[in-house]
Short mmCIF file of C-alpha atoms in Angstrom, two decimals:
data_model
loop_
_atom_site.label_atom_id
_atom_site.label_comp_id
_atom_site.label_asym_id
_atom_site.label_seq_id
_atom_site.Cartn_x
_atom_site.Cartn_y
_atom_site.Cartn_z
CA MET A 279 15.04 36.38 -21.19
CA ARG A 280 16.16 33.30 -19.42
CA ALA A 281 16.35 34.99 -16.13
CA ILE A 282 12.94 36.69 -16.75
CA PHE A 283 11.66 32.95 -17.61
CA ASN A 284 13.02 31.34 -14.46
CA GLU A 285 11.88 34.27 -12.49
CA GLU A 286 8.34 33.99 -13.63
CA LEU A 287 8.63 30.17 -13.44
CA GLN A 288 9.55 30.70 -9.89
CA GLN A 289 6.66 32.63 -8.96
CA VAL A 290 4.17 29.80 -10.72
CA ALA A 291 6.06 27.03 -9.01
CA ASP A 292 5.02 29.04 -5.73
CA ASP A 293 1.75 29.42 -6.48
CA LEU A 294 1.66 25.64 -7.07
CA ILE A 295 3.08 24.77 -3.74
CA ALA A 296 0.43 27.37 -1.93
CA MET A 297 -2.26 25.69 -3.85
CA ALA A 298 -0.84 22.19 -2.63
CA SER A 299 -0.60 23.27 0.87
CA ALA A 300 -4.26 24.87 0.78
CA VAL A 301 -5.78 21.90 -0.15
CA HIS A 302 -3.58 20.45 2.47
CA ILE A 303 -5.28 22.39 4.94
CA ALA A 304 -8.91 21.91 3.52
CA VAL A 305 -8.49 18.29 3.94
CA ASP A 306 -7.32 18.53 7.58
CA ARG A 307 -10.35 20.90 8.35
CA ALA A 308 -12.99 18.74 6.12
CA GLY A 309 -12.00 15.77 8.75
CA GLN A 310 -12.19 18.22 11.47
CA ALA A 311 -15.46 19.15 10.45
CA LEU A 312 -16.44 15.36 9.63
CA PHE A 313 -15.47 13.98 12.73
CA SER A 314 -16.30 16.50 15.01
CA GLN A 315 -19.70 17.96 13.59
CA ASP A 316 -17.52 21.03 13.78
CA ILE A 317 -20.59 23.19 11.26
CA GLU A 318 -17.94 26.67 11.80
CA THR A 319 -15.19 24.66 10.27
CA ALA A 320 -17.30 23.00 7.47
CA GLN A 321 -18.12 26.15 6.54
CA ASP A 322 -14.87 27.74 6.37
CA VAL A 323 -13.92 24.54 4.10
CA ILE A 324 -16.54 25.32 1.66
CA ASP A 325 -16.36 29.22 1.43
CA GLY A 326 -12.43 28.57 1.33
CA ASP A 327 -12.62 26.38 -1.71
CA LYS A 328 -13.15 29.55 -3.93
CA ALA A 329 -9.63 30.54 -3.06
CA ILE A 330 -8.09 27.49 -4.36
CA ASP A 331 -10.36 27.61 -7.42
CA ALA A 332 -8.51 31.29 -8.14
CA LEU A 333 -5.19 29.97 -7.52
CA GLU A 334 -5.65 27.53 -10.10
CA HIS A 335 -7.13 29.96 -12.43
CA LYS A 336 -4.22 32.49 -11.59
CA ILE A 337 -1.79 29.53 -12.62
CA ASN A 338 -3.33 28.87 -15.37
CA ASP A 339 -2.98 32.11 -16.70
CA GLN A 340 0.77 32.41 -15.97
CA CYS A 341 1.40 29.02 -17.49
CA VAL A 342 -0.64 30.34 -20.72
CA THR A 343 1.25 34.02 -20.57
CA LEU A 344 4.31 31.55 -20.06
CA LEU A 345 4.17 29.57 -23.24
CA ALA A 346 3.13 32.63 -25.28
CA LYS A 347 6.31 34.71 -24.50
CA GLN A 348 9.04 32.51 -23.43
CA SER A 349 7.94 29.27 -26.21
CA PRO A 350 9.97 27.01 -23.57
CA VAL A 351 10.92 23.62 -24.88
CA ALA A 352 12.17 20.53 -23.23
CA THR A 353 12.20 20.27 -19.43
CA ASP A 354 10.74 23.31 -19.39
CA LEU A 355 7.89 22.77 -21.49
CA ARG A 356 6.98 19.89 -19.23
CA ILE A 357 7.19 22.15 -16.37
CA VAL A 358 4.38 24.33 -17.48
CA VAL A 359 2.31 21.86 -19.20
CA SER A 360 2.59 19.68 -15.82
CA THR A 361 2.01 22.76 -13.72
CA MET A 362 -1.60 23.52 -15.58
CA SER A 363 -2.76 19.59 -15.05
CA ILE A 364 -1.66 19.41 -11.36
CA ALA A 365 -3.24 22.41 -10.70
CA SER A 366 -6.37 21.34 -12.33
CA LEU A 367 -6.13 18.03 -10.15
CA LEU A 368 -5.63 19.87 -6.58
CA GLU A 369 -8.41 22.32 -7.76
CA ARG A 370 -10.46 18.91 -7.69
CA MET A 371 -8.81 17.58 -4.63
CA GLY A 372 -10.36 21.02 -2.97
CA ASP A 373 -13.35 20.51 -4.25
CA LEU A 374 -13.71 17.14 -2.87
CA ALA A 375 -12.72 18.10 0.29
CA ARG A 376 -15.48 21.05 -0.04
CA HIS A 377 -18.21 18.19 -0.82
CA ILE A 378 -16.81 16.06 2.55
CA ALA A 379 -17.62 19.48 4.71
CA GLU A 380 -21.05 19.90 2.80
CA THR A 381 -21.73 16.57 3.61
CA SER A 382 -20.87 17.09 7.49
CA ARG A 383 -22.63 20.48 7.50
CA SER A 384 -25.80 18.74 6.06
CA THR A 385 -26.86 16.15 8.54
CA TYR A 386 -25.71 18.58 11.38
CA PRO A 387 -25.55 18.39 14.67
CA ASP A 388 -25.89 14.67 13.88
CA SER A 389 -22.61 12.43 12.13
CA PRO A 390 -23.66 11.68 8.31
CA PHE A 391 -21.90 8.17 8.44
CA VAL A 392 -22.82 4.65 9.76
CA PRO A 393 -21.12 4.62 13.15
CA ARG A 394 -19.96 1.04 12.43
CA ILE A 395 -17.66 2.63 9.39
CA ALA A 396 -15.91 5.51 11.52
CA ASP A 397 -13.00 3.89 12.01
CA THR A 398 -12.16 3.56 7.74
CA PHE A 399 -13.09 7.24 7.84
CA THR A 400 -10.40 7.48 10.16
CA ARG A 401 -7.82 5.85 8.04
CA MET A 402 -9.37 7.58 4.88
CA GLN A 403 -8.81 10.82 6.48
CA SER A 404 -5.58 10.08 7.83
CA PHE A 405 -4.25 8.45 4.26
CA ALA A 406 -5.75 11.71 2.45
CA LEU A 407 -3.80 13.94 5.09
CA THR A 408 -0.53 12.36 4.47
CA THR A 409 -1.13 12.24 0.88
CA THR A 410 -1.80 16.05 0.72
CA GLN A 411 1.32 16.53 2.91
CA THR A 412 3.37 14.71 0.58
CA LEU A 413 1.96 16.20 -2.58
CA THR A 414 2.78 20.08 -0.85
CA ASN A 415 6.23 18.44 -0.50
CA LEU A 416 6.61 16.82 -4.09
CA VAL A 417 5.64 20.13 -5.92
CA LYS A 418 8.33 21.85 -4.01
CA SER A 419 11.09 19.07 -4.05
CA HIS A 420 10.38 17.52 -7.00
CA ASP A 421 11.67 14.44 -5.87
CA GLU A 422 10.91 11.47 -8.08
CA ASP A 423 11.32 8.95 -5.57
CA ALA A 424 8.89 10.07 -3.51
CA ALA A 425 6.42 10.28 -6.21
CA GLN A 426 6.84 6.84 -7.13
CA GLN A 427 6.25 5.97 -3.88
CA LEU A 428 2.84 7.96 -3.76
CA ILE A 429 2.19 6.08 -6.90
CA ILE A 430 3.06 2.64 -5.17
CA ASN A 431 0.15 3.35 -2.72
CA ASP A 432 -1.67 4.01 -4.88
CA ASP A 433 -4.74 1.36 -4.04
CA VAL A 434 -4.95 2.16 -0.15
CA MET A 435 -7.77 4.44 -0.66
CA ASP A 436 -9.49 2.04 -3.28
CA LYS A 437 -9.13 -0.77 -0.59
CA LEU A 438 -10.56 1.06 2.23
CA PHE A 439 -13.46 2.10 -0.31
CA GLU A 440 -13.77 -1.27 -1.49
CA SER A 441 -14.28 -2.61 2.53
CA VAL A 442 -16.78 0.34 3.15
CA VAL A 443 -18.53 -1.42 -0.12
CA SER A 444 -18.27 -5.05 1.35
CA SER A 445 -19.34 -4.06 4.82
CA ALA A 446 -22.05 -2.68 3.23
CA ARG A 447 -22.97 -6.03 1.33
CA ASN A 448 -22.37 -8.20 4.41
CA ASP A 449 -22.94 -6.49 7.72
CA ASP A 450 -25.91 -5.21 9.16
CA TRP A 451 -25.18 -1.56 8.90
CA ASP A 452 -28.72 -1.04 10.92
CA ALA A 453 -28.54 2.48 9.40
CA THR A 454 -31.05 4.84 7.62
CA THR A 455 -30.99 4.97 3.94
CA GLU A 456 -29.57 8.82 4.43
CA GLN A 457 -27.01 7.60 6.00
CA ILE A 458 -26.00 4.75 4.00
CA ILE A 459 -25.74 7.22 0.63
CA ASN A 460 -23.51 9.28 2.99
CA THR A 461 -21.31 6.99 3.62
CA VAL A 462 -20.95 5.48 0.28
CA LEU A 463 -20.43 9.32 -1.28
CA LEU A 464 -18.12 10.33 1.59
CA SER A 465 -16.11 7.03 0.75
CA ARG A 466 -16.10 7.96 -3.06
CA TYR A 467 -14.86 11.39 -2.08
CA TYR A 468 -11.92 9.91 -0.16
CA GLU A 469 -11.18 7.77 -2.57
CA ARG A 470 -11.34 10.32 -5.41
CA MET A 471 -8.79 11.91 -3.64
CA GLY A 472 -6.49 9.58 -3.56
CA ASP A 473 -6.97 8.90 -7.15
CA HIS A 474 -5.89 12.78 -8.24
CA ALA A 475 -3.29 12.36 -5.41
CA VAL A 476 -1.54 9.58 -7.62
CA SER A 477 -2.25 11.30 -10.92
CA VAL A 478 -0.42 14.32 -9.34
CA ALA A 479 2.68 12.39 -8.52
CA ARG A 480 2.62 10.94 -12.15
CA ARG A 481 2.37 14.22 -13.57
CA LEU A 482 5.37 14.98 -11.22
CA VAL A 483 7.28 11.76 -12.47
CA TYR A 484 6.45 12.97 -16.43
CA MET A 485 8.09 16.48 -15.28
CA VAL A 486 11.03 15.55 -14.11
CA SER A 487 12.11 12.56 -15.83
CA GLY A 488 9.85 13.35 -19.48
CA PHE A 489 8.63 9.51 -18.80
CA ASP A 490 5.00 9.25 -18.62
CA PRO A 491 4.30 6.24 -15.97
CA THR A 492 0.50 5.80 -17.01
CA LYS A 493 1.73 4.71 -20.34
CA ASP A 494 3.88 1.53 -19.54
CA PRO A 495 2.62 0.68 -15.92
CA SER A 496 4.97 -1.85 -16.05
CA ARG A 497 7.67 0.31 -15.26
CA PHE A 498 6.01 1.04 -11.79
CA ILE A 499 4.81 -1.26 -9.34
CA GLY A 500 1.35 -0.75 -8.45
CA VAL A 501 0.23 1.60 -11.21
CA ASP A 502 -2.69 0.04 -12.85
CA GLY A 503 -5.03 2.57 -14.28
CA ASP A 504 -6.27 6.05 -14.54
CA GLY A 505 -9.00 5.84 -11.88
CA ASP A 506 -11.91 8.18 -13.06
CA MET B 83 6.13 26.31 -41.05
CA ARG B 84 2.28 27.62 -41.18
CA ALA B 85 1.43 24.63 -43.31
CA ILE B 86 3.09 22.22 -41.33
CA PHE B 87 1.35 23.73 -37.91
CA ASN B 88 -2.08 23.66 -39.35
CA GLU B 89 -1.42 20.23 -40.66
CA GLU B 90 -0.50 18.99 -37.20
CA LEU B 91 -3.23 20.71 -35.46
CA GLN B 92 -5.72 19.38 -37.64
CA GLN B 93 -4.38 15.65 -36.73
CA VAL B 94 -4.99 16.72 -33.05
CA ALA B 95 -8.76 18.00 -34.09
CA ASP B 96 -9.47 15.13 -35.55
CA ASP B 97 -8.01 12.74 -32.68
CA LEU B 98 -9.96 14.92 -30.43
CA ILE B 99 -13.49 14.85 -32.33
CA ALA B 100 -12.43 10.51 -32.34
CA MET B 101 -12.31 10.43 -28.97
CA ALA B 102 -15.31 12.66 -28.09
CA SER B 103 -17.27 9.98 -30.62
CA ALA B 104 -15.67 7.48 -28.81
CA VAL B 105 -16.81 8.73 -25.35
CA HIS B 106 -20.56 9.01 -27.02
CA ILE B 107 -20.51 5.65 -28.19
CA ALA B 108 -19.29 4.53 -24.70
CA VAL B 109 -22.15 6.10 -23.04
CA ASP B 110 -24.60 4.52 -25.16
CA ARG B 111 -23.52 1.32 -24.66
CA ALA B 112 -23.16 1.81 -20.68
CA GLY B 113 -26.64 2.58 -20.68
CA GLN B 114 -27.56 -0.57 -22.99
CA ALA B 115 -25.71 -2.43 -20.66
CA LEU B 116 -27.11 -0.97 -17.61
CA PHE B 117 -31.10 -0.85 -18.80
CA SER B 118 -31.22 -4.33 -20.75
CA GLN B 119 -28.20 -6.02 -17.93
CA ASP B 120 -26.23 -7.00 -21.34
CA ILE B 121 -23.10 -8.24 -19.68
CA GLU B 122 -21.50 -8.55 -23.32
CA THR B 123 -22.08 -4.88 -24.28
CA ALA B 124 -20.82 -3.91 -20.34
CA GLN B 125 -17.29 -6.05 -21.22
CA ASP B 126 -17.13 -3.88 -24.42
CA VAL B 127 -17.23 -0.83 -22.77
CA ILE B 128 -14.71 -1.90 -19.78
CA ASP B 129 -12.45 -3.04 -22.43
CA GLY B 130 -12.92 -0.30 -24.77
CA ASP B 131 -12.08 2.47 -22.30
CA LYS B 132 -8.29 1.42 -22.79
CA ALA B 133 -8.64 3.33 -26.10
CA ILE B 134 -9.94 6.20 -25.28
CA ASP B 135 -7.02 6.59 -22.92
CA ALA B 136 -4.98 5.63 -25.35
CA LEU B 137 -6.18 8.49 -27.45
CA GLU B 138 -5.95 11.02 -24.76
CA HIS B 139 -2.28 10.25 -24.51
CA LYS B 140 -1.42 10.72 -28.26
CA ILE B 141 -3.36 14.03 -27.96
CA ASN B 142 -1.15 15.21 -25.35
CA ASP B 143 1.97 13.67 -26.93
CA GLN B 144 0.71 15.75 -30.01
CA CYS B 145 0.44 18.91 -28.14
CA VAL B 146 3.05 18.93 -26.32
CA THR B 147 5.35 18.42 -29.69
CA LEU B 148 3.65 21.20 -31.41
CA LEU B 149 4.21 23.42 -28.32
CA ALA B 150 7.71 22.79 -28.62
CA LYS B 151 7.99 22.68 -32.54
CA GLN B 152 5.69 25.51 -33.47
CA SER B 153 5.62 28.13 -30.47
CA PRO B 154 2.21 28.94 -31.27
CA VAL B 155 0.66 32.15 -29.87
CA ALA B 156 -3.24 33.62 -29.64
CA THR B 157 -5.72 31.74 -30.63
CA ASP B 158 -3.60 28.94 -32.14
CA LEU B 159 -1.81 28.69 -28.05
CA ARG B 160 -5.63 28.31 -26.96
CA ILE B 161 -6.28 25.40 -28.91
CA VAL B 162 -3.61 23.25 -27.90
CA VAL B 163 -3.81 24.16 -24.36
CA SER B 164 -7.39 23.77 -24.58
CA THR B 165 -7.18 20.36 -26.50
CA MET B 166 -5.13 18.93 -23.72
CA SER B 167 -7.49 19.92 -21.28
CA ILE B 168 -10.67 18.52 -23.26
CA ALA B 169 -8.75 15.36 -23.73
CA SER B 170 -8.00 15.16 -19.72
CA LEU B 171 -12.07 15.71 -19.24
CA LEU B 172 -13.12 13.36 -22.38
CA GLU B 173 -11.04 10.74 -20.84
CA ARG B 174 -12.48 10.82 -17.15
CA MET B 175 -15.75 10.73 -19.01
CA GLY B 176 -15.07 7.52 -20.72
CA ASP B 177 -14.05 6.44 -17.37
CA LEU B 178 -17.49 6.99 -15.93
CA ALA B 179 -18.85 5.34 -18.82
CA ARG B 180 -16.62 2.26 -17.49
CA HIS B 181 -17.78 2.37 -13.98
CA ILE B 182 -21.61 2.40 -15.29
CA ALA B 183 -20.90 -0.59 -17.18
CA GLU B 184 -18.75 -2.43 -14.05
CA THR B 185 -21.53 -1.74 -11.98
CA SER B 186 -24.07 -3.31 -14.26
CA ARG B 187 -21.73 -6.50 -14.55
CA SER B 188 -21.32 -6.49 -10.92
CA THR B 189 -24.97 -7.40 -10.12
CA TYR B 190 -25.60 -9.42 -13.25
CA PRO B 191 -28.03 -10.98 -13.77
CA ASP B 192 -30.14 -8.45 -11.70
CA SER B 193 -29.94 -4.53 -12.32
CA PRO B 194 -27.61 -2.64 -9.84
CA PHE B 195 -30.02 -0.09 -8.77
CA VAL B 196 -33.46 0.58 -6.90
CA PRO B 197 -36.47 -0.36 -9.37
CA ARG B 198 -38.30 2.41 -8.25
CA ILE B 199 -35.66 4.91 -9.57
CA ALA B 200 -35.28 3.74 -13.19
CA ASP B 201 -37.53 6.75 -14.54
CA THR B 202 -34.56 8.61 -12.98
CA PHE B 203 -31.78 6.72 -14.62
CA THR B 204 -33.51 6.57 -18.31
CA ARG B 205 -33.54 10.51 -17.98
CA MET B 206 -30.05 10.53 -16.84
CA GLN B 207 -28.98 8.24 -19.52
CA SER B 208 -30.85 10.27 -22.05
CA PHE B 209 -29.43 13.29 -21.22
CA ALA B 210 -25.82 11.86 -21.00
CA LEU B 211 -26.31 10.63 -24.52
CA THR B 212 -27.56 13.96 -25.83
CA THR B 213 -24.72 15.89 -24.38
CA THR B 214 -22.08 13.72 -25.42
CA GLN B 215 -23.69 13.89 -28.80
CA THR B 216 -23.43 17.73 -28.54
CA LEU B 217 -20.08 17.71 -27.31
CA THR B 218 -18.67 15.76 -30.46
CA ASN B 219 -20.58 18.56 -32.67
CA LEU B 220 -18.66 21.15 -30.55
CA VAL B 221 -15.11 19.99 -30.50
CA LYS B 222 -16.05 19.75 -34.60
CA SER B 223 -17.83 23.17 -35.29
CA HIS B 224 -16.21 25.21 -32.25
CA ASP B 225 -19.92 26.49 -32.26
CA GLU B 226 -19.39 29.06 -29.10
CA ASP B 227 -23.57 29.53 -29.03
CA ALA B 228 -24.16 25.86 -28.43
CA ALA B 229 -21.22 25.34 -26.12
CA GLN B 230 -23.19 28.21 -24.11
CA GLN B 231 -26.37 26.41 -24.51
CA LEU B 232 -24.57 23.40 -22.77
CA ILE B 233 -23.37 25.53 -20.08
CA ILE B 234 -26.92 26.82 -19.32
CA ASN B 235 -27.87 23.34 -18.96
CA ASP B 236 -25.50 22.35 -16.53
CA ASP B 237 -27.95 21.91 -13.63
CA VAL B 238 -29.95 19.09 -15.34
CA MET B 239 -27.85 16.70 -13.98
CA ASP B 240 -27.47 17.81 -10.96
CA LYS B 241 -31.42 17.86 -10.33
CA LEU B 242 -31.26 14.58 -10.93
CA PHE B 243 -28.92 13.53 -8.79
CA GLU B 244 -30.64 15.72 -6.28
CA SER B 245 -33.67 14.37 -6.76
CA VAL B 246 -32.68 10.58 -6.22
CA VAL B 247 -30.78 11.41 -2.87
CA SER B 248 -34.42 13.39 -1.82
CA SER B 249 -36.18 10.17 -2.69
CA ALA B 250 -33.86 7.98 -0.72
CA ARG B 251 -34.66 10.24 2.30
CA ASN B 252 -38.35 10.81 1.92
CA ASP B 253 -39.65 7.23 -0.03
CA ASP B 254 -39.74 3.72 0.86
CA TRP B 255 -37.56 2.48 -1.38
CA ASP B 256 -37.81 -1.04 -0.21
CA ALA B 257 -34.28 -1.80 -1.26
CA THR B 258 -31.36 -3.61 -0.18
CA THR B 259 -28.16 -1.85 0.91
CA GLU B 260 -26.39 -2.85 -1.85
CA GLN B 261 -28.87 -1.86 -4.59
CA ILE B 262 -29.01 1.58 -2.35
CA ILE B 263 -25.24 1.61 -2.70
CA ASN B 264 -25.24 1.11 -6.38
CA THR B 265 -28.02 3.95 -7.23
CA VAL B 266 -25.88 6.29 -5.44
CA LEU B 267 -22.82 5.61 -7.03
CA LEU B 268 -24.49 5.39 -10.52
CA SER B 269 -26.24 8.59 -10.51
CA ARG B 270 -23.40 10.03 -9.05
CA TYR B 271 -21.23 8.91 -12.32
CA TYR B 272 -24.16 10.31 -14.48
CA GLU B 273 -23.68 13.68 -12.49
CA ARG B 274 -20.12 13.86 -12.82
CA MET B 275 -20.38 13.15 -16.35
CA GLY B 276 -22.74 16.00 -16.63
CA ASP B 277 -20.39 18.32 -14.82
CA HIS B 278 -17.28 17.41 -16.83
CA ALA B 279 -19.37 18.07 -20.30
CA VAL B 280 -20.18 21.29 -19.04
CA SER B 281 -16.16 22.05 -18.23
CA VAL B 282 -15.59 20.65 -21.92
CA ALA B 283 -18.10 23.52 -23.09
CA ARG B 284 -16.41 26.11 -20.74
CA ARG B 285 -12.96 25.25 -22.08
CA LEU B 286 -14.36 25.28 -25.75
CA VAL B 287 -15.72 29.23 -25.12
CA TYR B 288 -12.14 29.81 -24.04
CA MET B 289 -10.79 28.37 -26.96
CA VAL B 290 -12.97 30.54 -29.21
CA SER B 291 -13.09 33.44 -27.33
CA GLY B 292 -10.21 33.67 -25.08
CA PHE B 293 -12.86 33.99 -22.47
CA ASP B 294 -12.94 31.99 -19.48
CA PRO B 295 -16.80 31.17 -18.41
CA THR B 296 -15.57 30.01 -14.89
CA LYS B 297 -14.06 33.20 -14.31
CA ASP B 298 -17.20 35.78 -14.64
CA PRO B 299 -19.68 33.51 -14.02
CA SER B 300 -22.73 36.44 -14.18
CA ARG B 301 -21.79 36.88 -17.68
CA PHE B 302 -23.73 33.73 -18.50
CA ILE B 303 -26.84 32.36 -17.42
CA GLY B 304 -26.55 28.94 -15.35
CA VAL B 305 -22.92 28.89 -14.74
CA ASP B 306 -22.22 28.72 -10.90
CA GLY B 307 -19.06 26.79 -10.08
CA ASP B 308 -16.95 24.20 -11.02
CA GLY B 309 -18.38 20.85 -9.66
CA ASP B 310 -15.56 18.40 -8.94
#
């Protein structure tokens, strides 16, 4: 029974790693679509989101089957429950990569964002790319320290988002309303991606330690809420 | 054992109803804050979000305990797993109500949005209010038909959001960049709230029927994706 459980759990774990990796690739391509106005790559990201959604469904089914057949407890139970949460968060990160690609496509061949914000978007993209690579490693390694490091960095995206809003207030953007809207939405997509990545890291800490860092933020530096 | 399980499950169910009701109240008050520039109500919504978050944590803990101690299967298992998902979605809906209140507070005593969009926001608020009331009833009644009706209405918020973006493109808004940004963000918050409400309804259908309407959308009219 234990051998079967471990085998089935490994299958779910492999699918979760595949899902994190697919999200990382989607983020990479969405950035390419955004910065190079590469409409074919944008379309690939949009079309590819279905495969990420399908992985979430598969993982959920596997987890419910594991719960029903194996009745796991303690760490095993935490792994199964956390895997469902993490899959749901990764699915939303995939959606956000798709939204970035859709926004790029919507203004093709023009860039969707206000040119003077380009540097901020470059930093957001770079952070999203590093973060999704870290998540892919984390769902493999279950490295609690690395997860906590990601949680500590949780406000990088928020600060970049705030800098966009602040720049819009204080600088002369010399932009169309459509550019302003796309700039705000794109920066919001990146910010949400950062929030979801932190939530994944928190679930991983819970999975490994049984401790939920959202409940007693004082135990962790830089944990101050749930985003939305 | 069964009696204890039912008692514990009822406790979780009561907490989920309390959570849905709290979200409905938060949405109502966020609207009041937004339309009347009522800063005290805005602050109440912002402060009150912690109680919604706490309910999610409590529900999650109860569900994990139920899984560990009672090893539910079939419908019982679906109820426990779906309850965790629904609590997570309601928590985000609470966050979105908080974001609406925060946006209202940020421009006090001025209204945060572009005046000519007021009518769209009135409709978004009205829809969000009806929807959260429906959700509160749904988590009580588990009425599959009512859940499917909510799924069918899934594009109302999307269409309102698109009308904001389209108006920004085509009409002369005569607005500041800050107003444009707040208008876009507010309409995005409402749109996300609608998406989450639909996801709750889908989880309820799954809970009652064992059928996941995200997997075979053709079985349902008006189901076309996952939002983000």
